[in-house]
Every structure is written in C-alpha cells, then in structure tokens.
Short mmCIF file of C-alpha atoms in Angstrom, two decimals:
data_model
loop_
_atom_site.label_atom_id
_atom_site.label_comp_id
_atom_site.label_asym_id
_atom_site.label_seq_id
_atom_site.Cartn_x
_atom_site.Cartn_y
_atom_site.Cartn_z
CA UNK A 1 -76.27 -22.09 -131.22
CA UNK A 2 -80.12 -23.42 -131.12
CA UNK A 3 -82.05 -21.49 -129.37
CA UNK A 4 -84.26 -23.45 -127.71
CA UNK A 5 -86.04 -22.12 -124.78
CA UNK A 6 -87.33 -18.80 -125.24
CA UNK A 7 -89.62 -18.44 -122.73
CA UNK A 8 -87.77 -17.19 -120.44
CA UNK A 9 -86.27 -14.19 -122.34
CA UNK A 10 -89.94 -13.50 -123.51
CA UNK A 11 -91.07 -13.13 -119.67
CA UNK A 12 -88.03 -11.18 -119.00
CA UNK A 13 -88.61 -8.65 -121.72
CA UNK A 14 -92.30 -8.53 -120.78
CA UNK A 15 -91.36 -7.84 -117.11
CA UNK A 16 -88.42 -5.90 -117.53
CA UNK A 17 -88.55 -4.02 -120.56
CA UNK A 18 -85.46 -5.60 -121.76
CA UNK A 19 -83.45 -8.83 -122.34
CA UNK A 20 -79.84 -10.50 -123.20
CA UNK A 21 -79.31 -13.24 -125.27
CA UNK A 22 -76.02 -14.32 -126.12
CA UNK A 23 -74.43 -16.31 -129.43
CA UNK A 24 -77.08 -15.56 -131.77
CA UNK A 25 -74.59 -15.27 -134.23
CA UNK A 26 -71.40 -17.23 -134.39
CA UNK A 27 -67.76 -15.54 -134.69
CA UNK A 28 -68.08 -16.31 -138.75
CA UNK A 29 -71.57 -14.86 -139.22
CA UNK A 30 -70.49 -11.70 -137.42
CA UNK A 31 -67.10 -11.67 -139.61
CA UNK A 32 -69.42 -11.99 -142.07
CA UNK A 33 -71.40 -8.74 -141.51
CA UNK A 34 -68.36 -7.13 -140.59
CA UNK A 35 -66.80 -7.10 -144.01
CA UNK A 36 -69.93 -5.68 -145.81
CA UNK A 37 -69.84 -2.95 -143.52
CA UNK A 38 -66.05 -2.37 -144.09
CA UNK A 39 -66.72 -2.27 -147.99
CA UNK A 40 -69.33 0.51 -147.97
CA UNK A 41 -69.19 4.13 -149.59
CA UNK A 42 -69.27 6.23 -146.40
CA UNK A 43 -70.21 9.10 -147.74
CA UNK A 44 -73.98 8.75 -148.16
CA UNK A 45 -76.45 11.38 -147.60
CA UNK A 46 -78.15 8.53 -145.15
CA UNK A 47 -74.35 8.62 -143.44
CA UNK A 48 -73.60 10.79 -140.46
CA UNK A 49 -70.27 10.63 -139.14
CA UNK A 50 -68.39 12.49 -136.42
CA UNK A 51 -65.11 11.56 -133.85
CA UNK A 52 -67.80 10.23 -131.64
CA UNK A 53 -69.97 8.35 -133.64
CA UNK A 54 -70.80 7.12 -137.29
CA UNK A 55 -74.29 5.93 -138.10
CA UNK A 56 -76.23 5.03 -140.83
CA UNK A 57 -80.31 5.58 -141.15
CA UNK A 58 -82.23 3.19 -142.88
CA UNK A 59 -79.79 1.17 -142.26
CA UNK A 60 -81.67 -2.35 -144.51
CA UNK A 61 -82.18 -0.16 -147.31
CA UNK A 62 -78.91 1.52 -147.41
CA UNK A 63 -77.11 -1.92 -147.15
CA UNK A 64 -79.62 -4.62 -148.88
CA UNK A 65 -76.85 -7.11 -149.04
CA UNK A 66 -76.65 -6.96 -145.42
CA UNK A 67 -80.31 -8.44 -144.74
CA UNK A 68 -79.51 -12.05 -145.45
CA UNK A 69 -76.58 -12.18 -142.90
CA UNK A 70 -78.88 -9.99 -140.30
CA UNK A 71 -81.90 -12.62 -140.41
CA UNK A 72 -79.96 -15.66 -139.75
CA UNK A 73 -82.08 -18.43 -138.57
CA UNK A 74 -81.93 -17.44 -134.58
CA UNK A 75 -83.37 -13.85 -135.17
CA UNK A 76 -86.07 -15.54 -137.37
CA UNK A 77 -87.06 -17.32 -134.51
CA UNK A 78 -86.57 -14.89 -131.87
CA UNK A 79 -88.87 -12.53 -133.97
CA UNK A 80 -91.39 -15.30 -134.19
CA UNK A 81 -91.35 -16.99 -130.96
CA UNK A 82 -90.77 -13.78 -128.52
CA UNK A 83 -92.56 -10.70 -130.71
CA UNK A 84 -95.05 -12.64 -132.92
CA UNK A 85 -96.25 -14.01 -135.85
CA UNK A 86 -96.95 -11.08 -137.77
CA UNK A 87 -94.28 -8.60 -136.77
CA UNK A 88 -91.98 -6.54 -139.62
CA UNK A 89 -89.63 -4.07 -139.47
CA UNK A 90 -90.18 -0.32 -139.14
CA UNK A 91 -86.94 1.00 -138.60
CA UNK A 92 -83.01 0.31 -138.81
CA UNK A 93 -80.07 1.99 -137.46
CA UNK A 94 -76.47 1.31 -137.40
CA UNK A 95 -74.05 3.04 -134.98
CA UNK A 96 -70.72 2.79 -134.96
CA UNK A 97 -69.31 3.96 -131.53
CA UNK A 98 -65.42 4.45 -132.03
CA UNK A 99 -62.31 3.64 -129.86
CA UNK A 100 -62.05 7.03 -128.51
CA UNK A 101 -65.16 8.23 -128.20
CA UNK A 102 -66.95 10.90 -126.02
CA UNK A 103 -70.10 10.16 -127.24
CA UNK A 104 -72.61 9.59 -124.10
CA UNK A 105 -76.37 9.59 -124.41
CA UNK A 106 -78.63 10.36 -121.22
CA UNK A 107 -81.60 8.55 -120.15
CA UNK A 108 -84.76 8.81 -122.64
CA UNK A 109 -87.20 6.46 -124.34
CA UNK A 110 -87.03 5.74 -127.85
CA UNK A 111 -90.84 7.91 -128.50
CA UNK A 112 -90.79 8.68 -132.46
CA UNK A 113 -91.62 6.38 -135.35
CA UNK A 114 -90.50 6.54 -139.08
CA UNK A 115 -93.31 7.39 -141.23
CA UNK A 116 -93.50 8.10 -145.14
CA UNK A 117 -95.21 11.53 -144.97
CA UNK A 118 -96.76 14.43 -142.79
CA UNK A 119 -100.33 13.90 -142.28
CA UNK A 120 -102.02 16.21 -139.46
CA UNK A 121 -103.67 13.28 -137.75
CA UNK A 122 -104.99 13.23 -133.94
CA UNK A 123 -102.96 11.13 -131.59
CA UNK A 124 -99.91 12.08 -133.77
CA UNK A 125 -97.37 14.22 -132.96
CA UNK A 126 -94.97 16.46 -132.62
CA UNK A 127 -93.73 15.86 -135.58
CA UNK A 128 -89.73 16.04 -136.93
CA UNK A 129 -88.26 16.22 -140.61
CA UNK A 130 -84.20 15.44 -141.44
CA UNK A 131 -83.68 14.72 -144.87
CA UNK A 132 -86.94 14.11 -146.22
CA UNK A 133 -87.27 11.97 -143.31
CA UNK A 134 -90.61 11.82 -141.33
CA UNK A 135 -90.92 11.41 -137.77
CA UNK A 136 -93.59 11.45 -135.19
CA UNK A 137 -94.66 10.46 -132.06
CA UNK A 138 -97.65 8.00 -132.58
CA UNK A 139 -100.19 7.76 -129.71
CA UNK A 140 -98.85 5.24 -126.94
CA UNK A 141 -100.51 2.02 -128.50
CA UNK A 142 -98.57 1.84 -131.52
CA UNK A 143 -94.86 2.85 -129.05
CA UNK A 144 -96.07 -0.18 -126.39
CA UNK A 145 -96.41 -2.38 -129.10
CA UNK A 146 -92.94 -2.19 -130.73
CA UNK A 147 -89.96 -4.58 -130.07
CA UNK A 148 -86.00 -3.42 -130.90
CA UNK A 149 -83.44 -5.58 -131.41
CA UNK A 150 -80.06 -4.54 -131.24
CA UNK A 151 -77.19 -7.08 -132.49
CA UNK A 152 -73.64 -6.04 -130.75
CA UNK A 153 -71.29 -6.96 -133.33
CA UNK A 154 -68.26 -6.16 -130.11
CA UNK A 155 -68.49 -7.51 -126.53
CA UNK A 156 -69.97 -4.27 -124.83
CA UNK A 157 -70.40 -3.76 -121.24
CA UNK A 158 -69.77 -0.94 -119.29
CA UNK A 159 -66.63 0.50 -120.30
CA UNK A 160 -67.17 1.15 -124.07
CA UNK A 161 -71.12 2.45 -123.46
CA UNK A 162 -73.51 -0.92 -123.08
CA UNK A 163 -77.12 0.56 -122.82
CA UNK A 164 -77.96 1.49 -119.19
CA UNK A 165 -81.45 0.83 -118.43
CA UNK A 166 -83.97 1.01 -115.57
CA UNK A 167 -85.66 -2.41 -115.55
CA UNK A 168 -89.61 -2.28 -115.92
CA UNK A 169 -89.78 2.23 -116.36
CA UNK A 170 -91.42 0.81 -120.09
CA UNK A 171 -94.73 -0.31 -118.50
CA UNK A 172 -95.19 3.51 -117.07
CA UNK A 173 -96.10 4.73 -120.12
CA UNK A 174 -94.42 8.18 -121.12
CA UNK A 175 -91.52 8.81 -118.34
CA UNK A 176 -89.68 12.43 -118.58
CA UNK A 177 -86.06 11.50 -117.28
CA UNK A 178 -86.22 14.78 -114.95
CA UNK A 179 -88.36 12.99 -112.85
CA UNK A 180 -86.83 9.47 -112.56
CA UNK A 181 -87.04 8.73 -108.74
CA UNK A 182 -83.60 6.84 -107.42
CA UNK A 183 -84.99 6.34 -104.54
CA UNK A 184 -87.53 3.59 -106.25
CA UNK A 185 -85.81 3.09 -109.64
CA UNK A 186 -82.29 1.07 -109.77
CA UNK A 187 -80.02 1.19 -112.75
CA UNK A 188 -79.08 -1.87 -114.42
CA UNK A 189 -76.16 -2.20 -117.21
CA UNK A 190 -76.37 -4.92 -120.38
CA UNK A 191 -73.63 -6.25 -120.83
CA UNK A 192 -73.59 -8.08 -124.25
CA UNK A 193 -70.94 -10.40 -125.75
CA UNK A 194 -69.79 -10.16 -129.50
CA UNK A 195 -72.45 -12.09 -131.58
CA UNK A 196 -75.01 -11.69 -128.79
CA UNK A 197 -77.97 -9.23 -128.82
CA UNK A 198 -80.15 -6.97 -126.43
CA UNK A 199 -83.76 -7.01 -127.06
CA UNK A 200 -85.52 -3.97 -125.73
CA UNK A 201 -89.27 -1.92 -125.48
CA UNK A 202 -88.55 1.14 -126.62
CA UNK A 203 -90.28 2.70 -123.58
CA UNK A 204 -87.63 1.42 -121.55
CA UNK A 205 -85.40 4.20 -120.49
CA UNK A 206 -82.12 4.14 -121.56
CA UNK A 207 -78.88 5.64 -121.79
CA UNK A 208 -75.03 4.79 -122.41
CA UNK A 209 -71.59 6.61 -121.10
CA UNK A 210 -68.57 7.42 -122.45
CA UNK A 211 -66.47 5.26 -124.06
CA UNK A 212 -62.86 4.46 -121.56
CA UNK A 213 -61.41 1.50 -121.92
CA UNK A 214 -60.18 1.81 -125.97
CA UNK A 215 -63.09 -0.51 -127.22
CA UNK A 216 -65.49 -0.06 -130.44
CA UNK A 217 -68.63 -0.44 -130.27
CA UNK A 218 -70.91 -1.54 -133.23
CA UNK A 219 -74.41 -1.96 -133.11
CA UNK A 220 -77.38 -3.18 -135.56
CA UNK A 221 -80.34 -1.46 -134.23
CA UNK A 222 -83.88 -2.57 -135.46
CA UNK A 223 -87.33 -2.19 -134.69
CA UNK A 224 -90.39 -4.32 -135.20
CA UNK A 225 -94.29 -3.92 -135.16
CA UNK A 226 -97.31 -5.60 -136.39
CA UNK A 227 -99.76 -2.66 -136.04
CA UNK A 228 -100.84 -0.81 -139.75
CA UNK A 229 -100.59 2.83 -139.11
CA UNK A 230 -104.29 4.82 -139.61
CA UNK A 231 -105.54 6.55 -142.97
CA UNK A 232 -102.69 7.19 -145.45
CA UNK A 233 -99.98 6.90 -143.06
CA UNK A 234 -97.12 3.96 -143.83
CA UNK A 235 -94.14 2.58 -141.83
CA UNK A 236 -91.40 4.22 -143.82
CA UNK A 237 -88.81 1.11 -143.76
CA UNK A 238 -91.28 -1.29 -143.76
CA UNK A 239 -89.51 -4.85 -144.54
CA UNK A 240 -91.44 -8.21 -144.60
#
C-alpha cells in the first residue's frame, strides 16, 4: 500500500500513546518473513521457549537475514515521517504466542533499556543482568523519547491477546499499575490485521489476555531512539 498521509497516525500516537496502521506489509512480504522464521535453529541461547510462549532476544542480530524483509519501504517511512530523521534501533524482540496459550501479561510500561555494560551512573537504574544481557532503567528522558513498533505477522484482536492499552497513561510519566484509577482511565483493545502494525510509547500501559479462540499470535517487536546514551554507556542492539 502507499502510505501517504501520516499525519494523522503521528497525532494519534502523540495524543494517545499508541496507533494502528494497517497493510504495511502485503500477504507476500509477510509470507516472506514467515518462512525465515520457520527455517531457524530454535535452540539458541538468545531462544526462550515454553507452551505459552517462544521468543527470541535480539531478535535483528539473531536473524540478520530477516532485516531486509522487516524494513520494507513503508516502515522506512513510517520511521522517518512519524519518529524522525535520526532515529535507530535499540532493541528487538520476537514473540511467538501459540494456539493454546495461557500466557497473559498484566498492565505495565515497557521502563528498561538494553545497554552494553554496567556502569554505576546517576539517573540509571535498577539495574538487571540475563545472559550477559544489560538492562536498566534510564532516567525518564531517554524512556519518553523512544518509539516501538510492533509488526503482527496474524490478525490479532481480542481473542488471541492484542495489546490492551489505556490511551494517553504514557504522558504521566512513571504509572505503578496498582494505582490505575477506572474511574478516570478507560481500556482500549488494538486490534491489528495480518501485515498491519501497532506503533506504541513505551510508557503507555499495556497488557494482553489469554489466548481463547485457537489463534497464533506472532509479533516483531522493535524499538527506536535518537538519543546517545551518557559517558561509556551504548545502546546494546544499536542498528542504523
């Protein structure tokens, strides 16, 4: 599809925290992706798999082949034209939510970053380590200013766990879920088709149920920035 107005899902995102934007990859380009992922060695360190979910960390450098089918020409310009100039990515997940699973995940914001080291720095912290992995909060500036995009290689909506979000909680800066007031705050499902995406802040809330109507659900998650981290610290994925 061309994509030519973007305007609109650039407000919407601003506003809301989050937007939906359908057919930014056709049914071949998704096929496409589909049979890389089909032809990998599952059992990775990088690989976690369970009867609720598989995912993969560093998703782009696990799978280089993958990149050239993930930046088609619409992300290119969604990157551009709704993040900015300058932005590169920081982080890349793929999930894998199966037919049958239990898996549900309850409200939170997305509030660490992947880093290539542990560096006692103020701002920073607490810090987590899987794998030789580094992660830290960062101080709010550096959260505020990233962008996620997350490619639904399934139709997803309700039934087989679509993110659940609570439309403009990103611009409140850090929200515990225990206190979420449902008296103010309303609860708003994305439903995405096959081929579409969902681009989020990751200070948005969010949350997905349990999968019950019998439906995958696979997901390219990645995040963007075009902040340097301070002193020594580096992005640990970071991809031009």
């Amino acid at each position: 599809m061309s994509l030519k107005n973007l305007e609109s899902y650039k407000g919407h995102i601003h506003e809301y925290g989050f937007s939906v934007i359908n057919r930014v990859f056709s049914e071949e380009e998704v096929e496409k992706i589909l049979n890389v992922l089909n032809s990998i060695d599952t059992s990775r360190e990088n690989f976690r798999k369970s009867e609720d979910l598989f995912a993969i960390r560093q998703f782009l450098k696990e799978i280089p082949e993958i990149k050239n089918l993930v930046f088609n020409e619409n992300i290119k310009k969604i990157i551009k034209e709704i993040f900015g100039e300058h932005y590169f990515v920081v982080k890349s997940i793929y999930f894998d939510k199966p037919e049958t699973s239990n898996w549900y995940v309850a409200y939170h914001q997305d509030l660490t970053i992947s880093v290539d080291k542990k560096l006692e720095m103020s701002g920073f912290g607490p810090w987590t380590t899987k794998q030789n992995q580094f992660a830290v909060q960062p101080p709010l500036n550096v959260l505020e200013n990233i962008y996620t995009i997350r490619i639904h290689l399934d139709d997803t909506d309700g039934n087989n766990g679509a993110l659940k979000v609570i439309p403009k909680s990103h611009a409140k800066g850090i929200y515990r879920p225990e206190t979420i007031d449902w008296n103010i705050e309303t609860e708003k499902i994305c439903d995405v088709e096959k081929g579409g995406i969902m681009l989020m802040k990751p200070l948005t809330l969010h949350g997905s149920n349990r999968t019950t109507n019998g439906k995958k659900r696979r997901v390219i998650h990645i995040e963007f920035s075009d902040m340097e981290l301070p002193e020594a610290l580096q992005w640990s994925e970071r991809m031009n």
